[in-house]
XYZ file of C-alpha atoms in Angstrom:
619
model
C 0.000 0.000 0.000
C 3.220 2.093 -0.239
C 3.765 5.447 2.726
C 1.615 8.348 3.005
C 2.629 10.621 0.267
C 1.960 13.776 -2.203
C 1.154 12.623 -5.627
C 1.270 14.819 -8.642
C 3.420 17.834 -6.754
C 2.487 20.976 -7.473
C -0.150 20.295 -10.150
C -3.676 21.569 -9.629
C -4.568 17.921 -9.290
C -2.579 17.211 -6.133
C -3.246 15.154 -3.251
C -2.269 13.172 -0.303
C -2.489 9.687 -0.116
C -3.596 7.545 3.158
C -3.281 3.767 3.156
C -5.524 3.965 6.056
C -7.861 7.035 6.695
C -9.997 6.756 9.719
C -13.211 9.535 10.060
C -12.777 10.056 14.047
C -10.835 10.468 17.375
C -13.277 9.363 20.041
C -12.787 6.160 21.475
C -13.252 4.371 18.668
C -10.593 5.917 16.199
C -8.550 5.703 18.722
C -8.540 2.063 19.053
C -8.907 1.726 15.273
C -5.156 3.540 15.771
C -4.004 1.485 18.587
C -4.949 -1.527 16.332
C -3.164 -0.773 13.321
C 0.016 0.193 14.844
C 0.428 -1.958 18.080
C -1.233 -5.035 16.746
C -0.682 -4.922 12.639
C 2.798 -2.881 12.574
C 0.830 -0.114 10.741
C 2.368 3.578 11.346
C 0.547 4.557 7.757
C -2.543 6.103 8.778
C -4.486 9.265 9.729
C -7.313 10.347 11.987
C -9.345 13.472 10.944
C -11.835 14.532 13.112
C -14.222 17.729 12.957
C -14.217 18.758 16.604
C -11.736 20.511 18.403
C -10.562 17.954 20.558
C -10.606 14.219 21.346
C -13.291 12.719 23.296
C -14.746 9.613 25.168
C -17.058 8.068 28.012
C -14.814 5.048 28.487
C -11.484 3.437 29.478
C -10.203 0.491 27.498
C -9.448 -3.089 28.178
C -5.450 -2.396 26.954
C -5.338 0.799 28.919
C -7.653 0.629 31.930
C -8.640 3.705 34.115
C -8.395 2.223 37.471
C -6.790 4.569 39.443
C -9.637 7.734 39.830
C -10.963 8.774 42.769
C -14.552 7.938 41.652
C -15.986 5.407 40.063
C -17.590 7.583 37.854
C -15.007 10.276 36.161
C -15.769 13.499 35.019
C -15.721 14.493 31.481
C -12.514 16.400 32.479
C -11.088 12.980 33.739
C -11.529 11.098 31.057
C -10.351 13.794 27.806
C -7.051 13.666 30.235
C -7.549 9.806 29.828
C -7.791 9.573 26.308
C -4.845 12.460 25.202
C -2.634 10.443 27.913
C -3.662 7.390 25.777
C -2.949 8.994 22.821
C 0.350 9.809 23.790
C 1.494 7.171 25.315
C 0.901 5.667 21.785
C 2.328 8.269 19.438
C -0.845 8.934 18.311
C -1.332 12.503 18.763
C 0.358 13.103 15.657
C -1.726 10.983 13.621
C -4.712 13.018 14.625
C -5.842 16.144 12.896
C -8.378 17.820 14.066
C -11.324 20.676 12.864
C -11.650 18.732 9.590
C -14.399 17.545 8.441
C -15.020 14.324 6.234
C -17.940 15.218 4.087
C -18.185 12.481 1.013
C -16.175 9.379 0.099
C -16.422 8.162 -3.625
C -14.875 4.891 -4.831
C -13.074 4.939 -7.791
C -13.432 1.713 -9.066
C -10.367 2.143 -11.695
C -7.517 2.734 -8.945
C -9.060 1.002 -6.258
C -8.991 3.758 -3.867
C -11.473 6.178 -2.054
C -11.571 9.534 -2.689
C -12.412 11.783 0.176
C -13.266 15.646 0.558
C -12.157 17.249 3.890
C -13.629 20.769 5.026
C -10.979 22.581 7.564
C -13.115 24.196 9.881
C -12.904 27.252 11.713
C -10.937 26.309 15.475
C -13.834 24.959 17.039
C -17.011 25.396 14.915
C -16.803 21.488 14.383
C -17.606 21.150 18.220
C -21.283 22.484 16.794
C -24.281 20.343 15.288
C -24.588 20.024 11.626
C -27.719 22.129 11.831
C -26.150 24.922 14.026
C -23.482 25.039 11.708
C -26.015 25.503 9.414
C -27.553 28.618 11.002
C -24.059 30.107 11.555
C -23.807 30.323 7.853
C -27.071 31.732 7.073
C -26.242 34.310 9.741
C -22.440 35.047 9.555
C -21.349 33.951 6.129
C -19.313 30.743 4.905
C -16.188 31.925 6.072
C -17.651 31.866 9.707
C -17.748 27.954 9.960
C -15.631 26.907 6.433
C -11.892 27.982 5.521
C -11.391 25.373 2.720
C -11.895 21.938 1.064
C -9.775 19.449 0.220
C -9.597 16.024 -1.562
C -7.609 13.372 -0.661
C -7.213 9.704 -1.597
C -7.161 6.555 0.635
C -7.227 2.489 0.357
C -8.470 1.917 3.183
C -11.278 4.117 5.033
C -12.460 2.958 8.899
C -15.766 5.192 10.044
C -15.513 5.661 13.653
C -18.157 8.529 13.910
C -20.614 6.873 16.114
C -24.172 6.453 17.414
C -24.647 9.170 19.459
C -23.283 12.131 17.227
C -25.782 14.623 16.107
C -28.159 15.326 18.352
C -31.848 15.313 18.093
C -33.235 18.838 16.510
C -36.175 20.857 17.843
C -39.427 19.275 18.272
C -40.823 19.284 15.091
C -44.399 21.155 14.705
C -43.332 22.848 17.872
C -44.020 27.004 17.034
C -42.348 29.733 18.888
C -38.439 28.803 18.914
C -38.043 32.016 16.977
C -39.212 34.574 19.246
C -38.091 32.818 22.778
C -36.564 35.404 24.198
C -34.049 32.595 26.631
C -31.226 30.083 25.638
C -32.182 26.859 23.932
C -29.137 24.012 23.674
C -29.074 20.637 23.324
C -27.346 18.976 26.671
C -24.681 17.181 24.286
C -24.047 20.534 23.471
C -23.451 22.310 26.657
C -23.411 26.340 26.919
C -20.688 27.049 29.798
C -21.811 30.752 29.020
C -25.367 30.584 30.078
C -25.967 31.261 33.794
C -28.392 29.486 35.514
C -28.691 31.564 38.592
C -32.237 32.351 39.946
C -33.785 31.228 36.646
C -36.699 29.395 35.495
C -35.287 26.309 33.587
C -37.406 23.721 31.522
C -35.352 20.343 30.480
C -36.785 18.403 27.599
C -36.799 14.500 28.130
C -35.920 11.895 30.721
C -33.609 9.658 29.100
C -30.444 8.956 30.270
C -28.994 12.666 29.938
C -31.787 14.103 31.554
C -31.459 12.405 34.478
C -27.794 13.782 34.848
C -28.572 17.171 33.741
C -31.501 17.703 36.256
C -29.655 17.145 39.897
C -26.967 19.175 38.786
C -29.208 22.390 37.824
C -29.821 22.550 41.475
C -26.394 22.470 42.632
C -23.341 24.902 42.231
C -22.598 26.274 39.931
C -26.183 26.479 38.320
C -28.667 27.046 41.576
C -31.745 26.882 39.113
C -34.845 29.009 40.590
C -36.780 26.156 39.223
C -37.045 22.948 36.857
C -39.668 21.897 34.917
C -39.061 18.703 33.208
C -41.400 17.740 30.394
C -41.710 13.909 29.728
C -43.578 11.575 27.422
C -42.692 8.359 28.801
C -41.285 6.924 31.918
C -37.844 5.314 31.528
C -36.996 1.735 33.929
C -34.493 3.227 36.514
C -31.948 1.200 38.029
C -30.219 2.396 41.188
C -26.217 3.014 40.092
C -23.630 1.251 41.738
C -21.878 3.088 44.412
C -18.139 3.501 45.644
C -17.241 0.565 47.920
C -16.557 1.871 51.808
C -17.957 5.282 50.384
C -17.459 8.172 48.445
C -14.718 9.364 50.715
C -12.618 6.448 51.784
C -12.629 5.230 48.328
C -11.054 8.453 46.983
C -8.313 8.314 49.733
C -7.473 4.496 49.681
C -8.727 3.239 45.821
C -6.118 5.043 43.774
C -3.049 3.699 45.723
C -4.672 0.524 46.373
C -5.371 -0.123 42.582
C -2.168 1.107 41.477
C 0.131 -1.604 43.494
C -3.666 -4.050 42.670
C -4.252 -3.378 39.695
C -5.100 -6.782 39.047
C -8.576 -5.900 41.755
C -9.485 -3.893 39.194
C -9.233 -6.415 36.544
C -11.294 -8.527 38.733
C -14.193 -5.872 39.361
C -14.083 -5.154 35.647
C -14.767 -8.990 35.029
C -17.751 -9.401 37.098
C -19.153 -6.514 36.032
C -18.977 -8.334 32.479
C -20.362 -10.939 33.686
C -22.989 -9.531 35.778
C -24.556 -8.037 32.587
C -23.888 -11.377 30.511
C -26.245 -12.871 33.331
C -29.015 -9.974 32.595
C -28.979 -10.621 29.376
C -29.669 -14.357 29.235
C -32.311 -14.214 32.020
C -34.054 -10.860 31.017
C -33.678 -9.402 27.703
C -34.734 -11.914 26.092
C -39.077 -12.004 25.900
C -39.530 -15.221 26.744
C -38.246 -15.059 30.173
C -41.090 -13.534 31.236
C -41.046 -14.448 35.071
C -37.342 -13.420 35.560
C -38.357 -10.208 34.210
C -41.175 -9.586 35.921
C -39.390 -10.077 39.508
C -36.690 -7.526 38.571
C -39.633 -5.396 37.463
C -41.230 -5.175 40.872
C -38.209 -4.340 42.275
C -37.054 -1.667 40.291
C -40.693 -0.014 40.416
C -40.509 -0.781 44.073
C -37.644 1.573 44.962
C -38.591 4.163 42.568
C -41.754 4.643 43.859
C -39.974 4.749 47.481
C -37.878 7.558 46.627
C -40.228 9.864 44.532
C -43.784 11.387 45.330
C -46.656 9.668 45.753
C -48.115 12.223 43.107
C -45.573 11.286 40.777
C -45.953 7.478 41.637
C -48.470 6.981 38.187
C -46.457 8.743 35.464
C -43.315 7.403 36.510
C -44.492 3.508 36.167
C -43.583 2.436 32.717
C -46.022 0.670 30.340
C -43.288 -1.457 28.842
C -41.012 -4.526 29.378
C -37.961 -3.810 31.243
C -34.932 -3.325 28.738
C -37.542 -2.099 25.733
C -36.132 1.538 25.766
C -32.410 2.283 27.272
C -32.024 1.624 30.869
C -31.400 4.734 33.320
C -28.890 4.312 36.118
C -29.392 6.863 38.734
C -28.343 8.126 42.194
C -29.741 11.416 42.718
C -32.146 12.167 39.653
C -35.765 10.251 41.472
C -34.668 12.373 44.614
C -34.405 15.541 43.406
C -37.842 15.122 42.458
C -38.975 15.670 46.261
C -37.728 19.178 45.859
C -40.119 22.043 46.121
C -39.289 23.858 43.076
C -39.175 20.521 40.699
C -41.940 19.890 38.492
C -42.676 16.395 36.713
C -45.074 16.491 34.009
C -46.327 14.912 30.806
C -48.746 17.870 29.624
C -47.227 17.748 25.969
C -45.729 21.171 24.866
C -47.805 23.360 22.525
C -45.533 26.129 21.775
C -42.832 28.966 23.055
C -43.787 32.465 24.086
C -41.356 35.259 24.704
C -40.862 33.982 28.502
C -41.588 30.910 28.264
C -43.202 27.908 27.575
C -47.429 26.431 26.942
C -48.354 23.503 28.261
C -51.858 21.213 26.979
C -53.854 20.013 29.559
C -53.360 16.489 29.678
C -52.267 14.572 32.855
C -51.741 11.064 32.911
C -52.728 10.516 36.370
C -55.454 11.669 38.915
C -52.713 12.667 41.182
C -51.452 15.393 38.596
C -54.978 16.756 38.133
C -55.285 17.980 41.902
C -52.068 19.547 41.407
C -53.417 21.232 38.002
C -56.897 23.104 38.691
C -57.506 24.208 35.643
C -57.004 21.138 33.310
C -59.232 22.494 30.237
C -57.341 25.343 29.825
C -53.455 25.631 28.427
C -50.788 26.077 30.930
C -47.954 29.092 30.679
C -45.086 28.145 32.669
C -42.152 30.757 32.769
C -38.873 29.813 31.272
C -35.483 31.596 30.580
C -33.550 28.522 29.643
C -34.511 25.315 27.500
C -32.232 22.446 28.084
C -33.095 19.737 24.800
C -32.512 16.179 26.574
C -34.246 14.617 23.204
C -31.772 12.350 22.301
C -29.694 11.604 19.335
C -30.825 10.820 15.416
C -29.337 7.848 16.385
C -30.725 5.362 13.358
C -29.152 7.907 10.933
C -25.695 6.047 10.728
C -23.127 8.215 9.137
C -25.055 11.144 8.512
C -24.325 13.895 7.305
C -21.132 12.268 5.796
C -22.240 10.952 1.946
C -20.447 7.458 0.655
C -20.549 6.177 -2.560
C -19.805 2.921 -3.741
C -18.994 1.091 -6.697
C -22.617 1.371 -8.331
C -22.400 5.317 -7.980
C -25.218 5.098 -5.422
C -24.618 6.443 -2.281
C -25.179 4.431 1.059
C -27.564 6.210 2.633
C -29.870 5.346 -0.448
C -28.728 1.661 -0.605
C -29.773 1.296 2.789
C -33.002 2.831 2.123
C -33.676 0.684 -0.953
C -33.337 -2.303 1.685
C -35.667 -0.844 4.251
C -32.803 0.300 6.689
C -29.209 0.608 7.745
C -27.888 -3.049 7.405
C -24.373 -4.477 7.637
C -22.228 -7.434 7.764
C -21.296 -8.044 11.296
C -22.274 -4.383 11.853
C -19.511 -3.222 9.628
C -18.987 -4.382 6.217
C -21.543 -3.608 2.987
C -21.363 -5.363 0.134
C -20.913 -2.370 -3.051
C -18.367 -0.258 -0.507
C -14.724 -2.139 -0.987
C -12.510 -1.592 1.798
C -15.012 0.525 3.751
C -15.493 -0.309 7.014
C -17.450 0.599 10.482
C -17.402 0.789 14.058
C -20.617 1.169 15.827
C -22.392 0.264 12.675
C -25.443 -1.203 12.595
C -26.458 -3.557 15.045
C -23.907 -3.327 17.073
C -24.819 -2.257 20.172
C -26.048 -4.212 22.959
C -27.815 -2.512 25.315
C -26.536 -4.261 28.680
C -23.162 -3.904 28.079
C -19.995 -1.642 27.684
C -20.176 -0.342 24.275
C -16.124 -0.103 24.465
C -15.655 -3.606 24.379
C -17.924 -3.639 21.255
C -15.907 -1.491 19.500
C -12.426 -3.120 20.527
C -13.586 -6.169 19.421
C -14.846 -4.748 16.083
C -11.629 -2.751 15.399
C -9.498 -5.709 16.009
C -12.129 -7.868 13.652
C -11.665 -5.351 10.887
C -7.454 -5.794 11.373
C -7.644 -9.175 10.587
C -9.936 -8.696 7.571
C -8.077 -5.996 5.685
C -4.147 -7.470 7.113
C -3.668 -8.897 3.636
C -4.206 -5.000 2.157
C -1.852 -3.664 4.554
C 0.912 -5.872 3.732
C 0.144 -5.509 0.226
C -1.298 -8.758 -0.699
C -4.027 -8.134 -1.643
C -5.963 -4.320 -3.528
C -9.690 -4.552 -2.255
C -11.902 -6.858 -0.103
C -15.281 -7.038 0.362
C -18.132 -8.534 1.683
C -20.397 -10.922 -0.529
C -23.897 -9.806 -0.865
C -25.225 -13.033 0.390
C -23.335 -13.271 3.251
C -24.509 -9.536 4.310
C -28.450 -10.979 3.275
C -27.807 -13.868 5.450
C -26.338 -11.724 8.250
C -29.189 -9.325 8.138
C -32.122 -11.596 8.183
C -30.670 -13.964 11.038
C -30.220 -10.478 13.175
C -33.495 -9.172 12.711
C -35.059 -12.576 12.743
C -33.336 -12.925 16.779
C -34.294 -9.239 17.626
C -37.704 -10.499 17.247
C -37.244 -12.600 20.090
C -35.774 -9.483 22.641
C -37.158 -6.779 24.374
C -35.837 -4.455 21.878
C -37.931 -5.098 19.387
C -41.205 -6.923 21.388
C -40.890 -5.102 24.610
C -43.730 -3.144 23.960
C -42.550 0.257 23.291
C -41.248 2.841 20.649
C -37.387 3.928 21.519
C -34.666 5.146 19.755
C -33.487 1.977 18.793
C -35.758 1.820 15.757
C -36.539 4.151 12.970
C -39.328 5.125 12.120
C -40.829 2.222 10.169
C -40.087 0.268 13.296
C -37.121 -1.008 11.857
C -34.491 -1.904 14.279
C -30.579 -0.509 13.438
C -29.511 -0.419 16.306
C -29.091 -2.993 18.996
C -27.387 -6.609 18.642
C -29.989 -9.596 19.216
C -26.606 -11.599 21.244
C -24.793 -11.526 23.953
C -21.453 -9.479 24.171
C -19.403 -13.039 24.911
C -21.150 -14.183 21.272
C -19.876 -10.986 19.566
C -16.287 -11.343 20.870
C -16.049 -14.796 19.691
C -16.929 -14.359 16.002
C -14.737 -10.760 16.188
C -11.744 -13.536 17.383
C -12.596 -15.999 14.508
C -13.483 -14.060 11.095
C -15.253 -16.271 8.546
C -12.913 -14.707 5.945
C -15.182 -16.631 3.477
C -17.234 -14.589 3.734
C -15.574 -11.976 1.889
C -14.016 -11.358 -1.435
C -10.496 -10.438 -1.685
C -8.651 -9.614 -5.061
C -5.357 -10.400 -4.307
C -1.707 -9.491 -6.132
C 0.083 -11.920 -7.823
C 2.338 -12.487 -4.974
C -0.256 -12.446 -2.445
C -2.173 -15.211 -4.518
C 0.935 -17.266 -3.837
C 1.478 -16.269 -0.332
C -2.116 -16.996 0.094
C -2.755 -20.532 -1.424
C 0.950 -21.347 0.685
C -0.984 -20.610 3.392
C -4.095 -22.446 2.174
C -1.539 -25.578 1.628
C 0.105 -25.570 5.212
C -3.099 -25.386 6.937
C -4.161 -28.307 5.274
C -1.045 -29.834 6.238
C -1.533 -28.529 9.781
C -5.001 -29.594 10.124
C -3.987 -33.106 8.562
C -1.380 -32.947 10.972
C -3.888 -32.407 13.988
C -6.105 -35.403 12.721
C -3.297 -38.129 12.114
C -1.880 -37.019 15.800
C -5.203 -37.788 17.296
C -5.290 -41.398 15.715
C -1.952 -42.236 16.574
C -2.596 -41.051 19.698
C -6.164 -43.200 20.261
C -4.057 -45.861 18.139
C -1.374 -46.199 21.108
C -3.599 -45.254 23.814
C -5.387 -48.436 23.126
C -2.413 -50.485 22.120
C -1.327 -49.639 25.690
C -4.216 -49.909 27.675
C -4.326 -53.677 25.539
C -0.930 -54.652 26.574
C -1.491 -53.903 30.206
C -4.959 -55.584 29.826
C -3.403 -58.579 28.600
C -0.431 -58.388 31.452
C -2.832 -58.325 34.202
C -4.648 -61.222 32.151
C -1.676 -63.637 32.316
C -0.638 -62.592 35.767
C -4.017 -63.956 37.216
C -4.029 -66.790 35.378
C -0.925 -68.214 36.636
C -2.235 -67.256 39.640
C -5.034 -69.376 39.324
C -4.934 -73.610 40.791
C -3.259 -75.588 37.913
C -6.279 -77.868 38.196
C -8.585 -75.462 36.510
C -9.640 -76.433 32.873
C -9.635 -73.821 30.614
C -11.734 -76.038 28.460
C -15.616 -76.387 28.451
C -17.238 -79.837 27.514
C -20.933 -80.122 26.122
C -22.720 -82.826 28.742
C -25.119 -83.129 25.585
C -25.169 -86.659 24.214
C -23.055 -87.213 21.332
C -21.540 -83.827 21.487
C -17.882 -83.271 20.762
C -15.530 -83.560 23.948
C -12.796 -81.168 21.234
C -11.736 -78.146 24.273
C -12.853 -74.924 23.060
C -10.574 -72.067 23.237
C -11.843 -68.967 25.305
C -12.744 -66.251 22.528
C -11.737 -63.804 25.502
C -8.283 -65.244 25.757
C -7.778 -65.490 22.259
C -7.969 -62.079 21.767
């Protein structure tokens, strides 16, 4: 696949050259980069990503975070994790940042991808495609866009993610316009916005939410009050806390860990397997009496920490698992506060200061508190924190890729009824394209990190004959990506996810499910260790033919090998066990009274009185 290079010089056709190009640097492209040069001996590669800085919500398996005061690090902690990662690697040079990967085109002639950058302005990546957007229309181009750029690559990883761009403004929603407060997504977090003494209204109870809403009434926010508008309640699961508490375990777990470290291997483990367990007793629908147990539980304490006016709204209709899980400490107590609201009147529309409610309680217990429930409801609001969530079944978007048919994937996928791909990373049409946290890929009980790991290190093995120039393009076969498919959405028929009795994120809206994997983590890991490399179609060089069937030939030879050494070693194993058989035969029988016949005689009449020999002994 040669170096990274500068073909054509100074011509107006110029451009760089990537073996590898990864689209990236969250915790993904970094392990895509760890991969390729701990693991594979690949230096040859680049990371562009179009924020400002690297980012993650994990530690990894090959670099574990064990030594924080908390169990739960702050964003803070962990960007310190993952530059220290990063450089510990020689990575950081292999990154480049505010660039943004808008289209990738095959060109089917040179067996390459060609891919357009945009160089951002410092820190305009950091932004939402759709407030990019609107800095445009207000501030020009040359407010968010300093130039393009094309560039060529063999080899092109996607590492954007799931959870990417979030959700936009309720649609059919009126009024955003002439608000006079601050609306912002929570994945997109004003610092400059003070909370002090003001009327806030947060948007959703997912997972975010539930974060977001404790900390509005601490320092340094000290919200006035918080509304939070809901449409459905989510299954909340108490989080696990700090062994010995908060405060001995920041004073003794650091050391302790650091001379340990295998105690934090160990808590890691069970953890794994701790979800592994939920998974094969709950998510799956027909375990319907498991799941009902940990359902009374969970609704249990929830309804012991919030109140009793609250206790109706907050019960979910669905089976646990169905939408994403909450894990929460302080979120169902700050509901006891005075100046915290819990409703699911649906919004109408924005005013100047603030918000319209409809009248429409789910529960008696939130009429009493309502008195006039045929009218609308104006609540005031300076500040409008979106907790809505991510387009999350959108893979890729906004960045366009077009394969060898000219059609791009987005309408591929759409042609098939959804985002589909072989082990959640490989489509047939898109040569040497490949994803992490594609679709179908996530699990929904377990660490999403370990997904990813597993994938990256699954794609190594797959493309190793391209990066040691064996082979120019490989790529899936279609009917190993239409077998894939239907067996995965066949299984999710048999989960929560998809029978659970509820609309989440997890499917699109066609009810088509992208998102979540219908196995277990352990299941996932095991076919990312052993590739089916049938599956795929590689066009290899001349010399990597050779290489290739050499391979093919001592495998053979190594599996023949295998099978003869088991005969032989049955083949002796019962010679032996014979001879001592036949040892301790002898050694009783001349232990036996010499007066013994070994003969038998048939008392019949007329029968012959010829010995016959013991078939036993014979043998």
């Amino acid at each position: 696949m040669n170096n990274i290079h500068v073909e054509n010089g100074y011509g107006t056709d110029a451009y760089t050259y990537y073996p590898v190009l990864i689209i990236g640097a969250g915790e993904s492209g970094i392990a895509t980069g760890w991969r390729l040069k701990e693991k594979l001996g690949c230096s040859q590669f680049r990371i562009f990503d179009r924020q400002s800085g690297v980012g993650a919500l994990y530690s990894y398996s090959f670099e574990p975070f064990y030594t924080n005061k908390s169990l739960y690090p702050s964003g803070p902690d962990f960007v310190k994790y993952l530059l220290d990662v990063a450089a510990k690697y020689q990575l950081v040079d292999k990154i480049q940042l505010n660039t943004d990967v808008t289209e990738l085109r095959w060109l089917d002639a040179d067996a390459v991808w060609e891919v357009s950058l945009t160089h951002l302005v410092p820190g305009t990546g950091d932004l939402s495609a759709a407030d990019r957007k609107v800095r445009v229309d207000k501030e020009g181009t040359r407010s968010v866009y300093v130039r393009t750029e094309k560039v060529r690559a063999k080899i092109v990883v996607s590492c954007v993610g799931i959870l990417v761009e979030p959700n936009d403004w309720p649609a059919g929603i009126p009024g955003q316009n002439i608000f006079q407060g601050d609306i912002f997504h929570s994945a997109r977090w004003r610092q400059d916005v003070d909370f002090k003494n003001k009327d806030v209204v947060v948007v959703g109870t997912g997972c975010s939410a539930a974060q977001v809403v404790p900390s509005l009434f601490e320092e340094p926010y000290k919200a006035r009050s918080v509304t939070q508008l809901m449409r459905s309640p989510p299954w909340v699961m108490p989080r696990l806390e700090e062994p010995f508490g908060k405060d001995r375990y920041a004073r003794y777990a650091p050391r302790v860990l650091r001379y340990l470290p295998v105690l934090g291997y160990l808590y890691r483990l069970a953890l794994y397997l701790l979800v592994e367990l939920i998974w094969m007793t709950v998510f799956q629908q027909k375990n319907h009496k498991w799941r009902t147990k940990l359902e009374s539980s969970i609704l249990a304490r929830t309804h012991s920490l919030i109140p009793e006016k609250y206790h109706d709204i907050m019960t979910p209709r669905y089976s646990y698992g169905c939408k994403r899980r909450v894990f929460d400490s302080a979120w169902l107590r700050s509901m006891q506060r005075c100046n915290f609201r819990l409703t699911t009147q649906p919004l109408l529309r924005l005013e100047p200061d603030g918000i319209v409610l409809a009248s429409s309680p789910h529960s008696a217990a939130e009429e009493k508190s309502s008195p006039d429930t045929d009218r609308e409801e104006h609540l005031p609001a300076s500040i409008i924190v979106l907790a809505n969530g991510f387009s999350a079944t959108r893979f890729l978007h906004p960045l366009t890729v077009y394969g060898r048919s000219g059609i791009s994937l987005h309408d591929h996928w759409r042609d098939l009824g959804g985002p589909q791909a072989y082990m959640g990373t490989a489509v047939h049409g898109f040569p040497n394209f490949f994803m992490l946290a594609g679709p179908n890929t996530a699990n929904g009980h377990s660490s999403f990190i370990t997904s990813s790991e597993n994938t990256a290190g699954y794609i190594g093995r797959i493309i190793r004959p391209v990066l040691n120039n064996e082979a120019t393009v490989v790529e899936v076969k279609s009917d190993a990506e239409r077998r894939w498919t239907r067996d995965v959405q066949s299984e999710l028929r048999g989960t929560v996810f998809q029978t659970g009795g509820c609309r989440s994120w997890y499917q699109d809206a066609d009810g088509f499910n992208s998102t979540m994997y219908p196995r277990s983590q352990t299941d996932f890991t095991i076919r990312c260790l052993f590739p089916r490399y049938n599956d795929f179609e590689t066009l290899y060089t001349p010399s990597g033919l050779r290489h290739y069937k050499v391979r093919q030939v001592l495998r053979s030879l190594a599996a023949l090998g295998v099978m003869m050494g088991v005969v032989l070693y049955w083949f002796f194993a019962y010679r032996s066990a014979d001879v001592v058989t036949r040892a301790h035969g002898e050694q009783n029988k001349s232990a036996r009274p010499a007066a013994t016949p070994s003969t038998s005689m048939d008392p019949r009449p007329g029968a012959s009185t010829t010995p016959t020999t013991s078939f036993i002994n014979f043998v």
